């Protein structure tokens, strides 16, 4: 009796969202998987030829795709580290009782409000003019050159811009986490004579574990899916040195009109990243301290 | 000694923040320049502060109409998101069984799907729903809201889920013994406790929905339905980009969110405060 | 207590939303007008086209048309760069427009199932020679207007006789460089870097369609074709003497030219739209790019009006009527020339006053003294996806030769057609 009633509540609370979510995300994704077994150019009126697993077999000979997958992984690792360090640093700074904290918080957060084309344009300018200017003034032109033109640096340029964009966003998550740490704990540690570093390591970090889980995963998923910034900043160049995974798929589907192959790429890479990401969530969740 | 240290910290923080904000400066000054000025020096202070590009941008964008659309779509989407995802997340945490874990994992995993790979099937599906059931999913603001809820539900559930885990069950148990229904327990006791994370969910979703370009561009074809990001098309021609107008438009787009953020900050920073949790 | 209220309100909101979504179905039948949906009582067509610059003017024209005929013309918002993807998605979800735009024959081929055969329509008779969009011997598109590109030059710094062939081109570049002027400008955008300029060696073949087909089949290579070898030499001369194009975006390219820092740029007549924002202190003109002594401008069509043939008969007829009216009525012609600013590709439209670059293109087009736009027949997206990385590599690496550039372009081509 109560069991059935509980199921009723369960359905009432979860079903609406699960249904909307299924219609919008899951079903289209499944349709996408279905397409990956066909040779099709993506035009509804044109023929679809069933080719089985051929698209998946093709992937592993596609050097550009493998290269792009590797680049994406490299980029994601760098981006996750740098965004979280900067974001956490800012979160600690702006939650200290400095008078300027509020203003600083808004300022750091603002870059996140700029999307797409503009972001790329502004940073193109920063790299091409400001960087070279600094290089001329300081004489460090081996470091301060236009990163966007040098295949050795262009990926780092993308990491810089991504960090600039995402740090404020991740900062918000950390702030919420830091706010949730009971004040009396920190007070107590002060009385015990702990210095700042001990306070960080022994109290703040362990209690921030849930925020770490969330932030790491958020950066991981958005770094892995990066497209807009990639397109507007480098367009995948120079010489394909920054063609990230989403762009590679987009080109395959709409550029070369290989719909099935593009979908196959998406699925393979999705599986790889899902394994990585879910492992990350599992590991960090295990370390969370239950209060 | 202590005060100098503190002043140093203050100065340092503001400097770092200013450094962070410097690209915004570029947007600001170039929204006042004509093409020639822009070309001559992007960093320079503009020769005069005329608002003609702002007025031009507003006219071209049909700004008030677009603002209305953006507000309507964003507000309704986030209300639905907050209500539905908090309820779902709470149920998933409190009913700890296989099904809940599977649902939660699916929610998380889909956050890794690049939107580009599902946009075509999504639009086909929506087209089919329109044809067979007659529900106008495409080219209506409500259809877009529906899709926004679907796409942003993963992250919202994820955030709530993490937070609810640290809310002690004891509070709810007491209320249940008093004979309150699940519904009552959730809305009267749990939801107020979730306020800090709700503010976070609000901020994150508002920004992603407010700035979203690709999904609205696929669903809204009618000019009168355009949101702010869609109405900025006009500045990006095939061979000519009107940077000054585009920058002005971008700033106009940012202002409402910055205002919202400043207002919402207070709530985040106040934090739990009332001591209901932990 | 407060929260109970709030919960109720939110629940009501959801209910209200659902009702709203369900009901708005009946009230506003927007967007789709497929067979079976009975809207034909009030005639209506939809237009979705890719050129952002004319969207507002086209809306005005549509209103005029409605005033005159009573047929409603709905103009959808243009999306610019990702237009073709958007169109594809709209057609696939059965939400296609009645009139859309196609850039070239490759797009017509891709959307072959949708394009309507205009061959028997009255208005195609006035299209200027060779400017119609043909696929499978059917006329499937009417040109927006003609456009052309070549060397846009500063008449104070460069004389036409300085640019007759490879030798004179090279020595002019060297001389200008010695005078401290950037002799030649390309810019970093895919089409301005390699897309347009790579057209010349193709266009100078006897039959560029045939050559491209053979190239795709692997029967010929660029590396063994003389025009391409020379093209490689031109690129070496550019790399040796001109500013690195990867450092320059389109805005800067135009600005440097307008301020006299650059003597000539490889651009089309569309660049005038940017140049008029500067006070130029000199006269400008357009010259042919002298590959193999070429003396003709490259003229073609960047955009075409096409009709969606999968719509019901009546809608197709309405779409045809609209095009006919736009291309023949005085008001329509006036809009094409004055409001859209096109160089007309129709023999029955008088171009009126033209800027110097468009004038050069128009004269070339009318005299037939042109070479075609072979890049319209390239494999889809080869320029952005395959050529551009190669060109970037060429300008980044100091010691890559013109011949290596051509070999890599060969490989890129093969990658695109595999």
PDB file of C-alpha atoms in Angstrom, chain A residues 163-276:
ATOM      1  CA  UNK A 163      39.855  30.088 -18.824  1.00  0.00           C
ATOM      2  CA  UNK A 164      39.036  33.748 -19.047  1.00  0.00           C
ATOM      3  CA  UNK A 165      35.503  32.916 -20.048  1.00  0.00           C
ATOM      4  CA  UNK A 166      34.812  30.082 -17.618  1.00  0.00           C
ATOM      5  CA  UNK A 167      36.676  31.110 -14.458  1.00  0.00           C
ATOM      6  CA  UNK A 168      33.912  33.411 -13.277  1.00  0.00           C
ATOM      7  CA  UNK A 169      31.316  30.749 -13.800  1.00  0.00           C
ATOM      8  CA  UNK A 170      33.240  28.142 -11.859  1.00  0.00           C
ATOM      9  CA  UNK A 171      33.965  30.740  -9.210  1.00  0.00           C
ATOM     10  CA  UNK A 172      30.216  30.945  -8.537  1.00  0.00           C
ATOM     11  CA  UNK A 173      30.074  27.234  -7.782  1.00  0.00           C
ATOM     12  CA  UNK A 174      33.029  27.444  -5.424  1.00  0.00           C
ATOM     13  CA  UNK A 175      31.596  30.488  -3.687  1.00  0.00           C
ATOM     14  CA  UNK A 176      28.403  28.573  -2.971  1.00  0.00           C
ATOM     15  CA  UNK A 177      30.526  25.763  -1.551  1.00  0.00           C
ATOM     16  CA  UNK A 178      32.658  28.045   0.588  1.00  0.00           C
ATOM     17  CA  UNK A 179      29.584  29.832   1.918  1.00  0.00           C
ATOM     18  CA  UNK A 180      28.200  26.513   3.046  1.00  0.00           C
ATOM     19  CA  UNK A 181      31.177  25.793   5.295  1.00  0.00           C
ATOM     20  CA  UNK A 182      30.012  26.420   8.867  1.00  0.00           C
ATOM     21  CA  UNK A 183      31.657  29.540  10.264  1.00  0.00           C
ATOM     22  CA  UNK A 184      32.181  28.028  13.698  1.00  0.00           C
ATOM     23  CA  UNK A 185      34.538  25.430  12.249  1.00  0.00           C
ATOM     24  CA  UNK A 186      36.806  28.132  10.900  1.00  0.00           C
ATOM     25  CA  UNK A 187      36.519  30.091  14.148  1.00  0.00           C
ATOM     26  CA  UNK A 188      37.511  27.015  16.083  1.00  0.00           C
ATOM     27  CA  UNK A 189      40.535  26.447  13.915  1.00  0.00           C
ATOM     28  CA  UNK A 190      41.621  30.031  14.467  1.00  0.00           C
ATOM     29  CA  UNK A 191      41.469  29.520  18.221  1.00  0.00           C
ATOM     30  CA  UNK A 192      43.548  26.360  17.797  1.00  0.00           C
ATOM     31  CA  UNK A 193      46.143  28.530  16.079  1.00  0.00           C
ATOM     32  CA  UNK A 194      45.953  27.065  12.615  1.00  0.00           C
ATOM     33  CA  UNK A 195      47.574  29.172   9.932  1.00  0.00           C
ATOM     34  CA  UNK A 196      45.908  29.944   6.633  1.00  0.00           C
ATOM     35  CA  UNK A 197      47.438  27.067   4.741  1.00  0.00           C
ATOM     36  CA  UNK A 198      46.409  24.540   7.379  1.00  0.00           C
ATOM     37  CA  UNK A 199      42.935  26.008   7.369  1.00  0.00           C
ATOM     38  CA  UNK A 200      42.764  25.508   3.636  1.00  0.00           C
ATOM     39  CA  UNK A 201      44.109  21.981   3.597  1.00  0.00           C
ATOM     40  CA  UNK A 202      42.443  20.575   6.660  1.00  0.00           C
ATOM     41  CA  UNK A 203      39.051  22.245   6.610  1.00  0.00           C
ATOM     42  CA  UNK A 204      38.189  24.063   3.440  1.00  0.00           C
ATOM     43  CA  UNK A 205      39.373  21.547   0.842  1.00  0.00           C
ATOM     44  CA  UNK A 206      37.785  18.452   2.364  1.00  0.00           C
ATOM     45  CA  UNK A 207      34.496  20.275   2.805  1.00  0.00           C
ATOM     46  CA  UNK A 208      34.687  21.650  -0.727  1.00  0.00           C
ATOM     47  CA  UNK A 209      34.765  18.171  -2.232  1.00  0.00           C
ATOM     48  CA  UNK A 210      31.164  18.381  -3.538  1.00  0.00           C
ATOM     49  CA  UNK A 211      32.037  21.654  -5.231  1.00  0.00           C
ATOM     50  CA  UNK A 212      35.124  20.016  -6.727  1.00  0.00           C
ATOM     51  CA  UNK A 213      33.008  17.221  -8.124  1.00  0.00           C
ATOM     52  CA  UNK A 214      30.632  19.654  -9.742  1.00  0.00           C
ATOM     53  CA  UNK A 215      33.224  22.113 -10.979  1.00  0.00           C
ATOM     54  CA  UNK A 216      35.525  19.500 -12.440  1.00  0.00           C
ATOM     55  CA  UNK A 217      32.671  17.886 -14.250  1.00  0.00           C
ATOM     56  CA  UNK A 218      31.301  21.167 -15.545  1.00  0.00           C
ATOM     57  CA  UNK A 219      34.633  22.303 -16.898  1.00  0.00           C
ATOM     58  CA  UNK A 220      35.282  18.888 -18.317  1.00  0.00           C
ATOM     59  CA  UNK A 221      32.003  18.784 -20.181  1.00  0.00           C
ATOM     60  CA  UNK A 222      32.182  22.319 -21.521  1.00  0.00           C
ATOM     61  CA  UNK A 223      35.842  22.037 -22.496  1.00  0.00           C
ATOM     62  CA  UNK A 224      35.122  18.825 -24.284  1.00  0.00           C
ATOM     63  CA  UNK A 225      32.188  20.364 -26.153  1.00  0.00           C
ATOM     64  CA  UNK A 226      33.871  23.662 -26.992  1.00  0.00           C
ATOM     65  CA  UNK A 227      32.720  24.966 -30.348  1.00  0.00           C
ATOM     66  CA  UNK A 228      31.759  28.650 -30.498  1.00  0.00           C
ATOM     67  CA  UNK A 229      34.980  29.970 -29.067  1.00  0.00           C
ATOM     68  CA  UNK A 230      36.954  27.536 -31.173  1.00  0.00           C
ATOM     69  CA  UNK A 231      35.202  28.749 -34.300  1.00  0.00           C
ATOM     70  CA  UNK A 232      35.505  32.457 -33.646  1.00  0.00           C
ATOM     71  CA  UNK A 233      39.020  32.486 -32.237  1.00  0.00           C
ATOM     72  CA  UNK A 234      40.956  30.176 -34.514  1.00  0.00           C
ATOM     73  CA  UNK A 235      38.471  28.497 -36.834  1.00  0.00           C
ATOM     74  CA  UNK A 236      40.480  25.349 -36.193  1.00  0.00           C
ATOM     75  CA  UNK A 237      43.680  26.891 -37.509  1.00  0.00           C
ATOM     76  CA  UNK A 238      46.481  27.469 -38.027  1.00  0.00           C
ATOM     77  CA  UNK A 239      46.891  24.367 -40.132  1.00  0.00           C
ATOM     78  CA  UNK A 240      44.320  22.371 -38.116  1.00  0.00           C
ATOM     79  CA  UNK A 241      46.304  22.734 -34.916  1.00  0.00           C
ATOM     80  CA  UNK A 242      43.186  23.668 -32.955  1.00  0.00           C
ATOM     81  CA  UNK A 243      40.426  21.765 -34.659  1.00  0.00           C
ATOM     82  CA  UNK A 244      38.547  20.484 -31.665  1.00  0.00           C
ATOM     83  CA  UNK A 245      36.257  17.575 -31.658  1.00  0.00           C
ATOM     84  CA  UNK A 246      32.910  19.372 -31.989  1.00  0.00           C
ATOM     85  CA  UNK A 247      34.256  21.333 -34.932  1.00  0.00           C
ATOM     86  CA  UNK A 248      35.549  18.191 -36.590  1.00  0.00           C
ATOM     87  CA  UNK A 249      32.109  16.613 -36.303  1.00  0.00           C
ATOM     88  CA  UNK A 250      30.367  19.739 -37.509  1.00  0.00           C
ATOM     89  CA  UNK A 251      32.638  19.838 -40.547  1.00  0.00           C
ATOM     90  CA  UNK A 252      32.026  16.184 -41.251  1.00  0.00           C
ATOM     91  CA  UNK A 253      28.271  16.546 -41.055  1.00  0.00           C
ATOM     92  CA  UNK A 254      27.740  19.897 -42.745  1.00  0.00           C
ATOM     93  CA  UNK A 255      31.003  20.442 -44.554  1.00  0.00           C
ATOM     94  CA  UNK A 256      31.578  17.090 -46.180  1.00  0.00           C
ATOM     95  CA  UNK A 257      27.936  16.024 -45.898  1.00  0.00           C
ATOM     96  CA  UNK A 258      28.787  12.691 -44.301  1.00  0.00           C
ATOM     97  CA  UNK A 259      26.015  12.585 -41.772  1.00  0.00           C
ATOM     98  CA  UNK A 260      26.447   8.997 -40.721  1.00  0.00           C
ATOM     99  CA  UNK A 261      30.182   9.248 -40.320  1.00  0.00           C
ATOM    100  CA  UNK A 262      29.857  12.413 -38.256  1.00  0.00           C
ATOM    101  CA  UNK A 263      27.374  10.727 -35.959  1.00  0.00           C
ATOM    102  CA  UNK A 264      29.644   7.701 -35.604  1.00  0.00           C
ATOM    103  CA  UNK A 265      32.479   9.996 -34.556  1.00  0.00           C
ATOM    104  CA  UNK A 266      30.239  11.674 -32.028  1.00  0.00           C
ATOM    105  CA  UNK A 267      29.217   8.384 -30.478  1.00  0.00           C
ATOM    106  CA  UNK A 268      32.696   6.941 -30.201  1.00  0.00           C
ATOM    107  CA  UNK A 269      34.099  10.058 -28.647  1.00  0.00           C
ATOM    108  CA  UNK A 270      31.103  10.452 -26.398  1.00  0.00           C
ATOM    109  CA  UNK A 271      31.660   6.971 -24.999  1.00  0.00           C
ATOM    110  CA  UNK A 272      35.323   7.643 -24.315  1.00  0.00           C
ATOM    111  CA  UNK A 273      34.645  10.902 -22.535  1.00  0.00           C
ATOM    112  CA  UNK A 274      31.658   9.534 -20.655  1.00  0.00           C
ATOM    113  CA  UNK A 275      33.870   6.839 -19.172  1.00  0.00           C
ATOM    114  CA  UNK A 276      36.467   9.413 -18.154  1.00  0.00           C
TER     115      UNK A 276
END
